[in-house]
Amino acid sequence: MPAFLILNGPNLNLLGLRQPEVYGRTTLADVEAMCRAHAETLGVDLDFQQSNHEGALVDAIHAARGTKDGLILNAGAYTHTSLALMDAISSAEVPAIELHLSNVHAREEFRHVSYIARVAVGVICGFGPRGYTLAMDALLHHHESRS
Ligand code: DQA
């Protein structure tokens, strides 16, 4: 059974409360439940985590090396700033999908820059919580096409 890690970065613990006009009213617990149900239908083993700390995210990506078949990363604002997360993905050698709830390209210019996209298989953004299950489908497709 393929093993995937969904990793959420800073401020995503406040999903549902935080700027609902941008991110909606679905909580991260709702997103996790949705992803777990989808993992069952896909036959995927799912690990779902969130941290507000860049180093903890780096550690989680390192732990995925050799243990996970794919990573879905919503790195929040670290997407636009973190060379450390970019290097962690390269070092972990795990196929990664960059994910955002909002369409970052329709927002402020600083959100158009992504260090994660440089090392990702692909990027999904703008579809709200549904983006998580779309990313799972895409990652499984990518995994199956390589194995
Ligand atoms: C986000 C987009 C980022 O620009 C922002 O900093 C976030 C959330 C999204 O899911 O739309 O924290 O990653």
Coordinates of N, CA and C and ligand atoms in Angstrom, one line a residue:
M1 N 0.9 -1.2 0.0 CA 0.0 0.0 0.0 C 0.9 1.3 0.0
P2 N 0.7 2.2 -1.0 CA 1.5 3.4 -1.0 C 1.3 4.2 0.3
A3 N 2.3 4.8 0.8 CA 2.2 5.7 2.0 C 2.5 7.1 1.7
F4 N 1.5 8.0 2.0 CA 1.7 9.4 1.7 C 1.7 10.2 3.0
L5 N 2.4 11.3 2.9 CA 2.4 12.3 4.0 C 1.8 13.6 3.5
I6 N 0.8 14.0 4.2 CA 0.2 15.4 4.0 C 0.7 16.3 5.1
L7 N 1.5 17.3 4.7 CA 2.1 18.2 5.7 C 1.6 19.6 5.5
N8 N 1.2 20.2 6.6 CA 0.6 21.5 6.6 C 1.5 22.4 7.5
G9 N 1.7 23.6 6.9 CA 2.6 24.6 7.6 C 1.9 25.6 8.4
P10 N 2.6 26.7 8.6 CA 2.1 27.7 9.6 C 0.7 28.3 9.4
N11 N 0.0 28.5 10.4 CA -1.3 29.1 10.5 C -2.4 28.2 9.9
L12 N -2.1 27.1 9.4 CA -3.1 26.2 8.9 C -3.9 25.5 10.0
N13 N -3.4 25.5 11.2 CA -4.1 25.0 12.4 C -5.4 25.9 12.6
L14 N -5.3 27.1 12.1 CA -6.5 28.0 12.3 C -7.5 28.0 11.1
L15 N -7.3 27.1 10.2 CA -8.2 27.0 9.1 C -9.6 26.9 9.6
G16 N -10.5 27.6 8.9 CA -11.9 27.7 9.3 C -12.2 28.9 10.1
L17 N -11.2 29.4 10.9 CA -11.4 30.6 11.7 C -10.7 31.8 11.0
R18 N -9.5 31.5 10.4 CA -8.6 32.5 9.8 C -9.1 32.9 8.5
Q19 N -9.3 34.2 8.3 CA -9.6 34.8 7.0 C -10.6 33.9 6.2
P20 N -11.8 33.7 6.7 CA -12.7 32.7 6.0 C -13.1 33.2 4.6
E21 N -13.0 34.5 4.4 CA -13.3 35.0 3.0 C -12.2 34.5 2.0
V22 N -11.0 34.2 2.5 CA -10.0 33.7 1.6 C -9.9 32.2 1.6
Y23 N -10.0 31.6 2.9 CA -9.7 30.2 3.0 C -10.9 29.3 3.4
G24 N -12.1 30.0 3.5 CA -13.3 29.2 3.8 C -13.5 28.9 5.3
R25 N -14.5 28.1 5.5 CA -14.9 27.8 6.9 C -14.6 26.3 7.3
T26 N -14.0 25.6 6.4 CA -13.7 24.2 6.7 C -12.4 24.2 7.6
T27 N -12.5 23.4 8.6 CA -11.4 23.3 9.6 C -10.3 22.3 9.1
L28 N -9.1 22.4 9.7 CA -8.1 21.4 9.3 C -8.5 20.0 9.7
A29 N -9.3 19.9 10.8 CA -9.8 18.5 11.2 C -10.7 18.0 10.2
D30 N -11.6 18.9 9.6 CA -12.5 18.5 8.5 C -11.7 18.0 7.3
V31 N -10.6 18.8 7.0 CA -9.8 18.4 5.8 C -9.2 17.0 6.1
E32 N -8.7 16.9 7.3 CA -8.0 15.6 7.6 C -9.0 14.4 7.5
A33 N -10.3 14.6 8.0 CA -11.3 13.6 7.9 C -11.6 13.2 6.4
M34 N -11.7 14.3 5.6 CA -11.9 14.1 4.1 C -10.8 13.3 3.5
C35 N -9.5 13.7 3.9 CA -8.4 13.0 3.3 C -8.3 11.6 3.7
R36 N -8.6 11.3 5.0 CA -8.6 9.9 5.5 C -9.6 9.1 4.8
A37 N -10.8 9.6 4.6 CA -11.9 8.9 3.9 C -11.4 8.6 2.4
H38 N -10.8 9.6 1.8 CA -10.3 9.4 0.4 C -9.2 8.4 0.4
A39 N -8.3 8.4 1.4 CA -7.2 7.5 1.4 C -7.7 6.0 1.4
E40 N -8.8 5.8 2.2 CA -9.4 4.5 2.2 C -9.9 4.0 0.9
T41 N -10.6 4.9 0.2 CA -11.1 4.6 -1.2 C -9.9 4.3 -2.2
L42 N -8.8 5.0 -2.0 CA -7.7 4.9 -2.9 C -6.8 3.7 -2.5
G43 N -6.9 3.3 -1.2 CA -6.0 2.2 -0.8 C -4.6 2.8 -0.5
V44 N -4.6 3.9 0.2 CA -3.4 4.6 0.5 C -3.2 4.7 2.0
D45 N -2.0 4.5 2.6 CA -1.8 4.7 4.0 C -1.4 6.2 4.2
L46 N -2.2 6.9 5.1 CA -2.0 8.3 5.2 C -1.5 8.8 6.5
D47 N -0.5 9.7 6.5 CA 0.0 10.4 7.7 C -0.4 11.9 7.4
F48 N -1.0 12.5 8.4 CA -1.5 13.9 8.2 C -0.9 14.7 9.4
Q49 N -0.1 15.8 9.1 CA 0.5 16.5 10.2 C 0.4 18.0 9.9
Q50 N 0.6 18.8 10.9 CA 0.6 20.3 10.8 C 1.7 20.8 11.8
S51 N 2.5 21.8 11.4 CA 3.3 22.5 12.3 C 3.5 23.9 11.9
N52 N 3.6 24.8 12.9 CA 3.9 26.2 12.7 C 5.4 26.5 12.6
H53 N 6.2 25.4 12.8 CA 7.7 25.7 12.9 C 8.4 25.1 11.7
E54 N 9.3 26.0 11.1 CA 10.0 25.6 9.9 C 10.9 24.3 10.2
G55 N 11.6 24.3 11.3 CA 12.5 23.2 11.6 C 11.7 21.9 11.7
A56 N 10.6 22.0 12.4 CA 9.7 20.8 12.6 C 9.2 20.2 11.2
L57 N 9.0 21.2 10.3 CA 8.5 20.8 8.9 C 9.7 20.1 8.2
V58 N 10.9 20.7 8.4 CA 12.1 20.0 7.8 C 12.3 18.6 8.3
D59 N 12.1 18.5 9.7 CA 12.3 17.1 10.3 C 11.3 16.2 9.7
A60 N 10.0 16.6 9.6 CA 9.0 15.7 9.1 C 9.3 15.3 7.6
I61 N 9.8 16.2 6.8 CA 10.2 15.9 5.4 C 11.4 14.9 5.4
H62 N 12.3 15.1 6.3 CA 13.5 14.1 6.4 C 12.9 12.7 6.8
A63 N 12.0 12.7 7.7 CA 11.5 11.4 8.2 C 10.7 10.7 7.1
A64 N 10.3 11.4 6.1 CA 9.6 10.8 4.9 C 10.6 10.1 4.0
R65 N 11.9 10.4 4.1 CA 12.9 9.7 3.3 C 12.9 8.2 3.5
G66 N 12.6 7.5 2.5 CA 12.6 6.0 2.6 C 11.4 5.4 3.3
T67 N 10.5 6.2 3.8 CA 9.4 5.7 4.6 C 8.1 6.0 3.9
K68 N 8.1 7.1 3.1 CA 6.8 7.5 2.4 C 7.0 7.5 0.9
D69 N 6.0 7.3 0.2 CA 6.0 7.2 -1.3 C 5.7 8.5 -1.9
G70 N 5.2 9.5 -1.1 CA 4.9 10.8 -1.7 C 4.5 11.8 -0.6
L71 N 4.7 13.0 -0.9 CA 4.4 14.1 0.0 C 3.5 15.2 -0.6
I72 N 2.5 15.6 0.1 CA 1.7 16.7 -0.3 C 2.0 17.8 0.7
L73 N 2.5 18.9 0.3 CA 2.9 20.0 1.2 C 2.2 21.3 1.0
N74 N 1.4 21.7 2.0 CA 0.9 23.1 2.0 C 1.8 23.8 3.0
A75 N 2.8 24.4 2.5 CA 3.8 25.0 3.4 C 3.4 26.4 3.8
G76 N 2.2 26.9 3.5 CA 1.7 28.2 3.9 C 2.7 29.2 3.4
A77 N 3.0 30.2 4.3 CA 3.9 31.3 3.9 C 5.3 30.9 3.7
Y78 N 5.7 29.7 4.3 CA 7.1 29.3 4.0 C 7.3 28.9 2.6
T79 N 6.2 28.6 1.8 CA 6.3 28.4 0.4 C 7.2 29.5 -0.3
H80 N 6.9 30.7 0.2 CA 7.4 31.9 -0.5 C 8.8 32.3 0.0
T81 N 9.3 31.6 1.0 CA 10.5 32.1 1.7 C 11.5 31.0 2.0
S82 N 11.1 29.8 2.0 CA 12.0 28.8 2.7 C 12.9 28.0 1.8
L83 N 14.1 28.3 1.7 CA 15.1 27.5 1.0 C 15.3 26.2 1.8
A84 N 15.1 26.3 3.1 CA 15.3 25.1 3.9 C 14.3 24.0 3.6
L85 N 13.1 24.4 3.3 CA 12.1 23.4 2.9 C 12.4 22.8 1.5
M86 N 12.8 23.7 0.7 CA 13.2 23.3 -0.7 C 14.3 22.3 -0.6
D87 N 15.3 22.6 0.2 CA 16.5 21.6 0.3 C 16.0 20.3 0.9
A88 N 15.1 20.4 1.9 CA 14.7 19.2 2.6 C 14.0 18.3 1.6
I89 N 13.2 18.8 0.7 CA 12.5 18.0 -0.3 C 13.5 17.3 -1.2
S90 N 14.5 18.1 -1.6 CA 15.5 17.5 -2.5 C 16.3 16.4 -1.7
S91 N 16.6 16.6 -0.5 CA 17.3 15.7 0.3 C 16.5 14.4 0.6
A92 N 15.2 14.6 0.8 CA 14.4 13.4 1.2 C 14.1 12.5 0.0
E93 N 14.3 13.1 -1.2 CA 14.0 12.3 -2.5 C 12.7 11.6 -2.4
V94 N 11.7 12.3 -2.0 CA 10.3 11.9 -2.0 C 9.5 12.8 -3.0
P95 N 8.8 12.2 -4.0 CA 8.0 13.0 -4.9 C 7.0 13.9 -4.1
A96 N 7.0 15.2 -4.4 CA 6.2 16.1 -3.6 C 5.3 16.9 -4.5
I97 N 4.1 17.2 -4.0 CA 3.1 18.1 -4.7 C 3.0 19.3 -3.8
E98 N 3.1 20.5 -4.4 CA 2.9 21.8 -3.6 C 1.4 22.0 -3.7
L99 N 0.8 22.4 -2.6 CA -0.6 22.6 -2.5 C -1.0 23.9 -1.8
H100 N -2.0 24.6 -2.3 CA -2.6 25.8 -1.7 C -4.1 25.7 -1.8
L101 N -4.7 26.2 -0.8 CA -6.2 26.3 -0.8 C -6.6 27.4 -1.8
S102 N -5.9 28.5 -1.7 CA -6.2 29.7 -2.5 C -5.4 29.7 -3.8
N103 N -5.9 30.5 -4.7 CA -5.1 30.6 -6.0 C -4.1 31.7 -5.7
V104 N -2.9 31.3 -5.3 CA -1.8 32.2 -4.9 C -1.4 33.1 -6.1
H105 N -1.7 32.7 -7.3 CA -1.3 33.5 -8.5 C -2.3 34.7 -8.7
A106 N -3.4 34.6 -8.1 CA -4.4 35.7 -8.2 C -4.3 36.7 -7.0
R107 N -3.3 36.4 -6.2 CA -3.1 37.2 -5.0 C -1.9 38.1 -5.1
E108 N -1.4 38.6 -3.9 CA -0.3 39.5 -3.9 C 1.0 38.9 -4.6
E109 N 1.8 39.8 -5.2 CA 3.0 39.3 -5.9 C 3.9 38.4 -5.1
F110 N 4.1 38.8 -3.8 CA 5.0 37.9 -3.1 C 4.5 36.5 -3.0
R111 N 3.2 36.2 -3.2 CA 2.8 34.8 -3.2 C 3.0 34.1 -4.5
H112 N 3.5 34.9 -5.5 CA 3.7 34.3 -6.8 C 5.0 33.5 -6.8
V113 N 5.9 33.8 -5.8 CA 7.2 33.2 -5.7 C 7.0 31.9 -4.9
S114 N 7.6 30.8 -5.4 CA 7.6 29.5 -4.7 C 8.9 28.9 -4.8
Y115 N 9.5 28.6 -3.6 CA 10.8 27.8 -3.6 C 10.4 26.3 -3.7
I116 N 9.2 25.9 -3.3 CA 8.8 24.5 -3.3 C 8.5 24.0 -4.7
A117 N 8.0 24.9 -5.5 CA 7.6 24.5 -6.9 C 8.8 24.0 -7.7
R118 N 10.0 24.6 -7.3 CA 11.2 24.2 -8.1 C 11.6 22.7 -7.9
V119 N 11.1 22.1 -6.8 CA 11.5 20.7 -6.5 C 10.3 19.8 -6.4
A120 N 9.1 20.4 -6.8 CA 7.9 19.6 -6.8 C 7.6 18.9 -8.1
V121 N 6.8 17.9 -8.0 CA 6.3 17.2 -9.3 C 5.3 18.1 -9.9
G122 N 4.5 18.8 -9.1 CA 3.5 19.7 -9.7 C 2.9 20.5 -8.6
V123 N 2.0 21.4 -9.0 CA 1.4 22.4 -8.0 C -0.1 22.4 -8.2
I124 N -0.9 22.3 -7.1 CA -2.3 22.4 -7.2 C -2.7 23.6 -6.3
C125 N -3.5 24.6 -6.8 CA -3.9 25.7 -6.0 C -5.2 26.2 -6.5
G126 N -6.0 26.8 -5.5 CA -7.2 27.5 -5.9 C -8.5 26.7 -5.8
F127 N -8.4 25.5 -5.4 CA -9.6 24.6 -5.3 C -10.1 24.4 -3.9
G128 N -9.6 25.2 -2.9 CA -10.0 25.0 -1.5 C -9.7 23.7 -1.0
P129 N -10.4 23.2 0.0 CA -10.1 21.9 0.6 C -10.1 20.7 -0.4
R130 N -10.9 20.9 -1.5 CA -11.0 19.8 -2.5 C -9.6 19.6 -3.1
G131 N -8.7 20.6 -3.1 CA -7.4 20.5 -3.6 C -6.6 19.3 -2.9
Y132 N -6.9 19.1 -1.7 CA -6.2 18.0 -1.0 C -6.5 16.6 -1.6
T133 N -7.7 16.4 -1.9 CA -8.0 15.1 -2.5 C -7.6 15.0 -4.0
L134 N -7.6 16.2 -4.6 CA -7.1 16.2 -6.0 C -5.6 15.9 -6.0
A135 N -4.9 16.4 -5.0 CA -3.5 16.2 -4.9 C -3.2 14.7 -4.6
M136 N -4.0 14.1 -3.8 CA -3.9 12.7 -3.5 C -4.0 11.9 -4.8
D137 N -5.0 12.2 -5.6 CA -5.2 11.5 -6.8 C -4.0 11.7 -7.7
A138 N -3.5 12.9 -7.8 CA -2.4 13.2 -8.7 C -1.1 12.5 -8.2
L139 N -0.9 12.4 -6.9 CA 0.3 11.8 -6.3 C 0.2 10.3 -6.6
L140 N -1.0 9.7 -6.4 CA -1.1 8.2 -6.6 C -0.9 7.9 -8.1
H141 N -1.4 8.8 -9.0 CA -1.2 8.6 -10.4 C 0.3 8.6 -10.7
H142 N 1.0 9.6 -10.1 CA 2.4 9.8 -10.3 C 3.2 8.5 -9.8
H143 N 2.8 8.1 -8.6 CA 3.4 6.9 -8.0 C 3.2 5.7 -8.9
E144 N 2.0 5.5 -9.3 CA 1.7 4.2 -10.1 C 2.5 4.3 -11.5
S145 N 2.6 5.5 -12.0 CA 3.3 5.6 -13.3 C 4.8 5.3 -13.2
R146 N 5.3 5.4 -12.0 CA 6.8 5.1 -11.8 C 7.1 3.8 -11.3
S147 N 6.0 3.0 -10.8 CA 6.3 1.7 -10.2 C 5.8 0.6 -11.0
Ligands
DQA1 C1 -1.7 29.2 1.5 C2 -1.3 30.4 0.6 C3 -0.1 31.1 1.3 O1 0.3 32.2 0.5 C4 -0.4 31.5 2.7 O2 0.7 32.1 3.3 C5 -1.0 30.5 3.5 C6 -2.0 29.6 2.9 C7 -3.0 28.5 0.9 O3 -3.2 27.4 1.3 O4 -3.7 29.1 0.1 O5 -0.8 30.4 4.7 O6 -0.7 28.2 1.5

